[in-house]
PDB file of C-alpha atoms in Angstrom:
ATOM      1  CA  MET M   1      -9.700   6.023   4.012  1.00 84.00           C
ATOM      2  CA  LEU M   2      -8.350   5.709   7.760  1.00 88.00           C
ATOM      3  CA  GLU M   3     -11.892   4.266   8.582  1.00 92.00           C
ATOM      4  CA  LEU M   4     -11.641   1.632   6.411  1.00 93.00           C
ATOM      5  CA  ALA M   5      -7.839   0.932   7.314  1.00 91.00           C
ATOM      6  CA  VAL M   6      -8.714   1.240  11.089  1.00 93.00           C
ATOM      7  CA  LEU M   7     -11.736  -1.429  10.826  1.00 94.00           C
ATOM      8  CA  GLY M   8      -9.838  -3.740   8.364  1.00 93.00           C
ATOM      9  CA  LEU M   9      -6.685  -4.104  10.786  1.00 93.00           C
ATOM     10  CA  LEU M  10      -8.935  -4.432  13.881  1.00 94.00           C
ATOM     11  CA  GLN M  11     -10.484  -7.641  12.124  1.00 91.00           C
ATOM     12  CA  GLU M  12      -7.147  -9.162  12.558  1.00 88.00           C
ATOM     13  CA  SER M  13      -6.941  -8.575  16.312  1.00 91.00           C
ATOM     14  CA  ALA M  14      -7.882  -6.181  19.181  1.00 93.00           C
ATOM     15  CA  MET M  15      -5.028  -3.589  19.209  1.00 92.00           C
ATOM     16  CA  HIS M  16      -4.260  -0.529  21.411  1.00 88.00           C
ATOM     17  CA  GLY M  17      -3.519   2.829  19.943  1.00 86.00           C
ATOM     18  CA  TYR M  18       0.252   2.421  19.872  1.00 85.00           C
ATOM     19  CA  GLU M  19      -0.067  -0.982  17.634  1.00 88.00           C
ATOM     20  CA  LEU M  20      -2.524   0.344  15.832  1.00 88.00           C
ATOM     21  CA  ARG M  21      -0.024   3.220  14.355  1.00 86.00           C
ATOM     22  CA  LYS M  22       2.756   0.673  13.670  1.00 86.00           C
ATOM     23  CA  GLU M  23       0.486  -1.816  11.802  1.00 87.00           C
ATOM     24  CA  LEU M  24      -1.129   1.113  10.286  1.00 86.00           C
ATOM     25  CA  ALA M  25       2.847   2.191   9.063  1.00 82.00           C
ATOM     26  CA  ALA M  26       3.297  -1.537   8.006  1.00 84.00           C
ATOM     27  CA  LYS M  27       0.538  -2.305   5.995  1.00 82.00           C
ATOM     28  CA  LEU M  28       0.135   1.228   3.934  1.00 79.00           C
ATOM     29  CA  GLY M  29       3.817   1.602   3.616  1.00 74.00           C
ATOM     30  CA  ALA M  30       4.417   4.383   1.053  1.00 60.00           C
ATOM     31  CA  ILE M  31       0.697   5.741   0.655  1.00 63.00           C
ATOM     32  CA  ARG M  32       0.993   5.912   4.899  1.00 60.00           C
ATOM     33  CA  ALA M  33       2.374   9.679   4.537  1.00 55.00           C
ATOM     34  CA  ALA M  34      -0.716  10.760   2.734  1.00 58.00           C
ATOM     35  CA  ILE M  35      -3.001   9.779   6.772  1.00 66.00           C
ATOM     36  CA  SER M  36      -2.537  11.948   9.265  1.00 66.00           C
ATOM     37  CA  TYR M  37      -1.764  10.017  12.490  1.00 66.00           C
ATOM     38  CA  GLY M  38      -2.815  13.143  14.060  1.00 76.00           C
ATOM     39  CA  SER M  39      -6.433  11.989  13.245  1.00 82.00           C
ATOM     40  CA  LEU M  40      -6.333   8.363  14.032  1.00 86.00           C
ATOM     41  CA  TYR M  41      -7.711   9.012  17.973  1.00 87.00           C
ATOM     42  CA  PRO M  42     -10.649  11.132  16.737  1.00 91.00           C
ATOM     43  CA  THR M  43     -11.527   8.370  14.537  1.00 92.00           C
ATOM     44  CA  LEU M  44     -11.698   5.637  16.765  1.00 92.00           C
ATOM     45  CA  ARG M  45     -13.905   8.045  18.938  1.00 93.00           C
ATOM     46  CA  ARG M  46     -15.846   8.189  15.744  1.00 95.00           C
ATOM     47  CA  LEU M  47     -16.016   4.471  15.041  1.00 96.00           C
ATOM     48  CA  GLN M  48     -16.658   3.808  18.691  1.00 95.00           C
ATOM     49  CA  ALA M  49     -19.261   6.539  19.190  1.00 96.00           C
ATOM     50  CA  ALA M  50     -21.292   4.828  15.505  1.00 96.00           C
ATOM     51  CA  GLY M  51     -20.690   1.337  18.066  1.00 96.00           C
ATOM     52  CA  TRP M  52     -18.398  -0.352  15.050  1.00 97.00           C
ATOM     53  CA  ILE M  53     -15.537  -0.702  17.564  1.00 96.00           C
ATOM     54  CA  THR M  54     -15.721  -0.858  21.171  1.00 95.00           C
ATOM     55  CA  GLU M  55     -12.619  -0.486  24.043  1.00 90.00           C
ATOM     56  CA  ALA M  56     -11.920  -2.445  27.323  1.00 85.00           C
ATOM     57  CA  THR M  57      -8.520  -2.173  29.739  1.00 81.00           C
ATOM     58  CA  GLU M  58      -5.145  -4.281  29.171  1.00 70.00           C
ATOM     59  CA  THR M  59      -3.677  -4.649  32.377  1.00 61.00           C
ATOM     60  CA  PRO M  60       0.411  -4.388  32.591  1.00 55.00           C
ATOM     61  CA  ALA M  61      -0.369  -8.560  33.031  1.00 50.00           C
ATOM     62  CA  THR M  62      -2.355  -9.089  30.466  1.00 51.00           C
ATOM     63  CA  ALA M  63      -0.041  -7.117  27.960  1.00 52.00           C
ATOM     64  CA  THR M  64       1.733  -8.760  25.339  1.00 56.00           C
ATOM     65  CA  GLU M  65       4.318  -5.808  24.621  1.00 56.00           C
ATOM     66  CA  PRO M  66       6.091  -3.545  26.949  1.00 57.00           C
ATOM     67  CA  VAL M  67       4.474  -0.680  27.510  1.00 54.00           C
ATOM     68  CA  PRO M  68       5.887   2.426  25.595  1.00 54.00           C
ATOM     69  CA  ALA M  69       7.596   5.723  27.217  1.00 50.00           C
ATOM     70  CA  LEU M  70       5.163   7.961  28.594  1.00 45.00           C
ATOM     71  CA  THR M  71       2.517   5.413  28.887  1.00 48.00           C
ATOM     72  CA  SER M  72       0.381   4.824  31.864  1.00 48.00           C
ATOM     73  CA  ARG M  73       1.383   0.795  33.536  1.00 50.00           C
ATOM     74  CA  ARG M  74      -1.984   1.527  35.037  1.00 51.00           C
ATOM     75  CA  GLY M  75      -3.582  -0.122  32.067  1.00 65.00           C
ATOM     76  CA  ARG M  76      -4.213   0.525  28.313  1.00 79.00           C
ATOM     77  CA  ILE M  77      -6.819   1.000  26.236  1.00 85.00           C
ATOM     78  CA  VAL M  78      -7.652  -1.737  23.870  1.00 93.00           C
ATOM     79  CA  TYR M  79     -10.044  -1.305  21.060  1.00 95.00           C
ATOM     80  CA  LYS M  80     -11.858  -4.272  19.508  1.00 95.00           C
ATOM     81  CA  ILE M  81     -13.753  -4.392  16.256  1.00 96.00           C
ATOM     82  CA  THR M  82     -17.604  -5.400  16.945  1.00 96.00           C
ATOM     83  CA  ALA M  83     -20.163  -7.372  15.196  1.00 96.00           C
ATOM     84  CA  GLU M  84     -21.463  -3.715  13.148  1.00 97.00           C
ATOM     85  CA  GLY M  85     -18.180  -2.602  12.635  1.00 96.00           C
ATOM     86  CA  LYS M  86     -17.230  -5.851  10.894  1.00 96.00           C
ATOM     87  CA  GLU M  87     -20.651  -4.940   8.790  1.00 96.00           C
ATOM     88  CA  ARG M  88     -19.239  -1.751   8.061  1.00 96.00           C
ATOM     89  CA  PHE M  89     -16.123  -3.087   6.751  1.00 95.00           C
ATOM     90  CA  ALA M  90     -17.578  -5.444   4.418  1.00 94.00           C
ATOM     91  CA  GLU M  91     -19.848  -2.003   2.615  1.00 94.00           C
ATOM     92  CA  LEU M  92     -16.326  -0.384   2.812  1.00 94.00           C
ATOM     93  CA  ILE M  93     -14.381  -2.824   1.241  1.00 94.00           C
ATOM     94  CA  ALA M  94     -17.132  -3.196  -1.589  1.00 92.00           C
ATOM     95  CA  GLN M  95     -17.326  -0.116  -2.372  1.00 87.00           C
ATOM     96  CA  ALA M  96     -15.824   0.796  -6.344  1.00 87.00           C
ATOM     97  CA  GLY M  97     -16.433   4.682  -6.667  1.00 86.00           C
ATOM     98  CA  PRO M  98     -13.786   7.610  -8.134  1.00 89.00           C
ATOM     99  CA  GLU M  99     -12.680   7.996  -4.850  1.00 90.00           C
ATOM    100  CA  THR M 100     -11.530   4.353  -4.690  1.00 92.00           C
ATOM    101  CA  TYR M 101      -8.869   5.016  -7.952  1.00 94.00           C
ATOM    102  CA  GLU M 102      -7.116   8.337  -6.533  1.00 92.00           C
ATOM    103  CA  ASP M 103      -3.774   7.210  -5.320  1.00 89.00           C
ATOM    104  CA  THR M 104      -4.851   6.873  -1.103  1.00 87.00           C
ATOM    105  CA  GLY M 105      -7.585   5.343  -1.816  1.00 90.00           C
ATOM    106  CA  PHE M 106      -6.223   2.650  -4.112  1.00 93.00           C
ATOM    107  CA  GLY M 107      -3.555   2.322  -1.875  1.00 90.00           C
ATOM    108  CA  VAL M 108      -5.631   1.238   1.413  1.00 91.00           C
ATOM    109  CA  HIS M 109      -7.804  -0.905  -0.836  1.00 93.00           C
ATOM    110  CA  PHE M 110      -5.203  -2.549  -2.356  1.00 93.00           C
ATOM    111  CA  ALA M 111      -3.535  -3.200   0.744  1.00 90.00           C
ATOM    112  CA  PHE M 112      -6.674  -5.294   1.864  1.00 92.00           C
ATOM    113  CA  PHE M 113      -7.547  -6.931  -1.305  1.00 93.00           C
ATOM    114  CA  ALA M 114      -7.041 -10.000   0.019  1.00 91.00           C
ATOM    115  CA  ARG M 115     -10.001  -9.919   1.866  1.00 92.00           C
ATOM    116  CA  THR M 116     -12.032  -8.184  -1.314  1.00 93.00           C
ATOM    117  CA  ASP M 117     -14.330 -10.412  -3.728  1.00 93.00           C
ATOM    118  CA  GLN M 118     -12.779 -10.663  -7.251  1.00 93.00           C
ATOM    119  CA  ALA M 119     -15.189  -8.575  -9.402  1.00 93.00           C
ATOM    120  CA  THR M 120     -14.951  -6.049  -6.653  1.00 95.00           C
ATOM    121  CA  ARG M 121     -10.798  -5.978  -7.318  1.00 95.00           C
ATOM    122  CA  LEU M 122     -11.308  -5.627 -10.864  1.00 95.00           C
ATOM    123  CA  ARG M 123     -13.622  -3.023 -11.106  1.00 95.00           C
ATOM    124  CA  ILE M 124     -10.923  -1.004  -8.897  1.00 96.00           C
ATOM    125  CA  LEU M 125      -7.932  -2.376 -10.665  1.00 96.00           C
ATOM    126  CA  GLU M 126      -9.804  -1.123 -13.972  1.00 96.00           C
ATOM    127  CA  GLY M 127     -11.020   2.152 -12.812  1.00 96.00           C
ATOM    128  CA  ARG M 128      -7.579   2.934 -11.308  1.00 96.00           C
ATOM    129  CA  ARG M 129      -6.289   2.070 -14.931  1.00 97.00           C
ATOM    130  CA  ARG M 130      -8.386   4.733 -16.696  1.00 96.00           C
ATOM    131  CA  LYS M 131      -7.590   7.552 -13.884  1.00 96.00           C
ATOM    132  CA  ILE M 132      -3.951   6.867 -14.379  1.00 97.00           C
ATOM    133  CA  GLU M 133      -4.193   6.408 -18.289  1.00 97.00           C
ATOM    134  CA  GLU M 134      -5.492   9.843 -18.244  1.00 96.00           C
ATOM    135  CA  ARG M 135      -3.305  11.342 -15.866  1.00 95.00           C
ATOM    136  CA  ARG M 136      -0.037   9.821 -18.360  1.00 96.00           C
ATOM    137  CA  GLU M 137      -2.128  11.430 -21.560  1.00 95.00           C
ATOM    138  CA  GLY M 138      -1.957  14.884 -19.269  1.00 94.00           C
ATOM    139  CA  LEU M 139       1.751  14.927 -19.237  1.00 93.00           C
ATOM    140  CA  ARG M 140       1.717  13.178 -22.577  1.00 94.00           C
ATOM    141  CA  ASP M 141       0.064  16.555 -23.994  1.00 93.00           C
ATOM    142  CA  VAL M 142       2.017  18.885 -21.763  1.00 89.00           C
ATOM    143  CA  LEU M 143       5.367  17.512 -23.255  1.00 90.00           C
ATOM    144  CA  SER M 144       3.936  17.909 -26.798  1.00 89.00           C
ATOM    145  CA  ARG M 145       2.576  21.445 -26.606  1.00 88.00           C
ATOM    146  CA  ALA M 146       5.044  23.415 -23.987  1.00 84.00           C
ATOM    147  CA  ALA M 147       8.178  20.832 -23.437  1.00 81.00           C
ATOM    148  CA  GLU M 148      10.118  23.677 -25.111  1.00 84.00           C
ATOM    149  CA  ARG M 149       8.640  26.363 -22.388  1.00 87.00           C
ATOM    150  CA  LEU M 150       9.946  24.408 -20.040  1.00 86.00           C
ATOM    151  CA  ASP M 151      12.724  24.375 -18.126  1.00 90.00           C
ATOM    152  CA  ALA M 152      15.581  21.571 -18.368  1.00 90.00           C
ATOM    153  CA  TYR M 153      14.265  20.782 -14.335  1.00 93.00           C
ATOM    154  CA  THR M 154      10.483  20.939 -14.787  1.00 91.00           C
ATOM    155  CA  LEU M 155      11.121  18.705 -18.147  1.00 91.00           C
ATOM    156  CA  GLU M 156      12.613  16.019 -16.809  1.00 93.00           C
ATOM    157  CA  LEU M 157       9.876  15.623 -13.655  1.00 93.00           C
ATOM    158  CA  GLN M 158       7.371  15.849 -16.248  1.00 92.00           C
ATOM    159  CA  ARG M 159       9.088  13.236 -17.773  1.00 93.00           C
ATOM    160  CA  HIS M 160       9.721  10.824 -14.642  1.00 96.00           C
ATOM    161  CA  GLY M 161       5.906  11.898 -14.052  1.00 95.00           C
ATOM    162  CA  LEU M 162       5.189  10.146 -17.527  1.00 95.00           C
ATOM    163  CA  ASP M 163       7.227   6.884 -17.157  1.00 97.00           C
ATOM    164  CA  ALA M 164       6.093   6.254 -13.401  1.00 96.00           C
ATOM    165  CA  CYS M 165       2.173   6.779 -15.412  1.00 97.00           C
ATOM    166  CA  GLU M 166       3.677   4.035 -17.958  1.00 97.00           C
ATOM    167  CA  ARG M 167       4.777   1.809 -15.248  1.00 97.00           C
ATOM    168  CA  GLU M 168       1.841   1.731 -13.280  1.00 97.00           C
ATOM    169  CA  VAL M 169      -0.361   0.926 -16.372  1.00 97.00           C
ATOM    170  CA  ARG M 170       1.602  -2.070 -17.447  1.00 97.00           C
ATOM    171  CA  TRP M 171       1.600  -3.307 -13.838  1.00 96.00           C
ATOM    172  CA  LEU M 172      -2.451  -2.618 -13.398  1.00 97.00           C
ATOM    173  CA  GLU M 173      -2.233  -4.448 -16.671  1.00 96.00           C
ATOM    174  CA  GLU M 174      -0.497  -7.775 -15.386  1.00 95.00           C
ATOM    175  CA  LEU M 175      -2.980  -8.018 -12.221  1.00 96.00           C
ATOM    176  CA  ILE M 176      -6.084  -7.514 -14.379  1.00 96.00           C
ATOM    177  CA  ALA M 177      -4.814  -9.734 -16.559  1.00 95.00           C
ATOM    178  CA  ASN M 178      -4.541 -12.208 -13.231  1.00 94.00           C
ATOM    179  CA  GLU M 179      -7.737 -11.467 -11.629  1.00 94.00           C
ATOM    180  CA  ARG M 180      -9.560 -12.287 -15.150  1.00 93.00           C
ATOM    181  CA  SER M 181      -7.859 -15.849 -15.446  1.00 91.00           C
ATOM    182  CA  GLY M 182      -8.217 -16.391 -11.459  1.00 86.00           C
ATOM    183  CA  ARG M 183      -4.465 -16.222 -10.926  1.00 81.00           C
ATOM    184  CA  PRO M 184      -2.807 -14.338  -7.950  1.00 76.00           C
ATOM    185  CA  PRO M 185      -0.156 -11.868  -8.492  1.00 77.00           C
ATOM    186  CA  ALA M 186       3.061 -13.313  -9.424  1.00 69.00           C
ATOM    187  CA  MET M 187       5.575 -13.334  -6.626  1.00 63.00           C
ATOM    188  CA  PRO M 188       9.285 -12.491  -6.847  1.00 58.00           C
ATOM    189  CA  GLN M 189      11.482 -14.767  -9.342  1.00 59.00           C
ATOM    190  CA  ARG M 190      14.883 -15.170  -8.264  1.00 53.00           C
ATOM    191  CA  GLY M 191      17.091 -12.821 -10.132  1.00 50.00           C
ATOM    192  CA  THR M 192      15.642  -9.783  -9.841  1.00 45.00           C
ATOM    193  CA  GLY M 193      17.669  -8.503  -7.003  1.00 45.00           C
ATOM    194  CA  GLN M 194      17.730 -11.724  -4.765  1.00 46.00           C
ATOM    195  CA  GLU M 195      20.372 -13.735  -6.313  1.00 46.00           C
ATOM    196  CA  THR M 196      22.975 -15.542  -4.092  1.00 44.00           C
ATOM    197  CA  ARG M 197      26.435 -15.172  -4.222  1.00 44.00           C
ATOM    198  CA  GLU M 198      26.792 -18.232  -5.999  1.00 45.00           C
ATOM    199  CA  GLU M 199      24.628 -17.373  -8.645  1.00 46.00           C
ATOM    200  CA  LYS M 200      26.435 -13.888  -8.617  1.00 45.00           C
ATOM    201  CA  GLU M 201      29.623 -15.420  -8.746  1.00 47.00           C
ATOM    202  CA  GLU M 202      28.165 -17.971 -11.565  1.00 48.00           C
ATOM    203  CA  ASP M 203      26.958 -15.496 -13.709  1.00 49.00           C
ATOM    204  CA  HIS M 204      29.762 -12.987 -13.393  1.00 48.00           C
ATOM    205  CA  PRO M 205      32.979 -15.227 -12.916  1.00 50.00           C
ATOM    206  CA  ARG M 206      35.905 -13.634 -11.336  1.00 51.00           C
ATOM    207  CA  PRO M 207      38.628 -13.226 -13.892  1.00 49.00           C
ATOM    208  CA  ALA M 208      41.239 -15.580 -13.366  1.00 50.00           C
ATOM    209  CA  GLU M 209      44.210 -15.156 -11.617  1.00 49.00           C
ATOM    210  CA  GLU M 210      47.432 -14.757 -13.687  1.00 50.00           C
ATOM    211  CA  PRO M 211      50.175 -17.460 -12.304  1.00 50.00           C
ATOM    212  CA  GLU M 212      52.892 -16.526  -9.979  1.00 49.00           C
ATOM    213  CA  ARG M 213      56.094 -15.257 -11.814  1.00 51.00           C
ATOM    214  CA  PRO M 214      58.982 -17.420 -10.948  1.00 48.00           C
TER     215      PRO M 214
END
């Protein structure tokens, strides 16, 4: 999955390792914890050996960002995707096997859905929904069979997992419906925690002030 993420980011622009780490954190969000940054440079070396990326030296005069602390000012290595790397990215992004339905695999693929064809997006979304439905049924089975043997905290954890599964299934069903109708995901609507101060005051007016007593 790190290979897919790196190739996808380098399609946007050439980057050095420090930039890649920042962009991975921004692009992958919560799932970045499942990808070891300690494997970033070994992955870059492997991609370079395969001919999917190449490197060049960026001198301080051409650098667009300050050189991070403890980084040599003689020049930084900048990684660029090759034509073969773009073909490899296209192969990876088109895959829709079982690994793409798991938490990390799905998250990385979803991050690059804008560059994935509609049929593949739909296959991945439907596969992910089946995966979460299986997980949901497993949790329901645990709660129905063994709830009385679980302590209160373990029981609450199982219920939390079940709630999360049910929410994700509803989310996936909405995405699938949008894909089938050719609509992009709905943008957040106002009124979901983004109200202006005036809107909040209109919905929840302040109590009238009492007149001053003589």
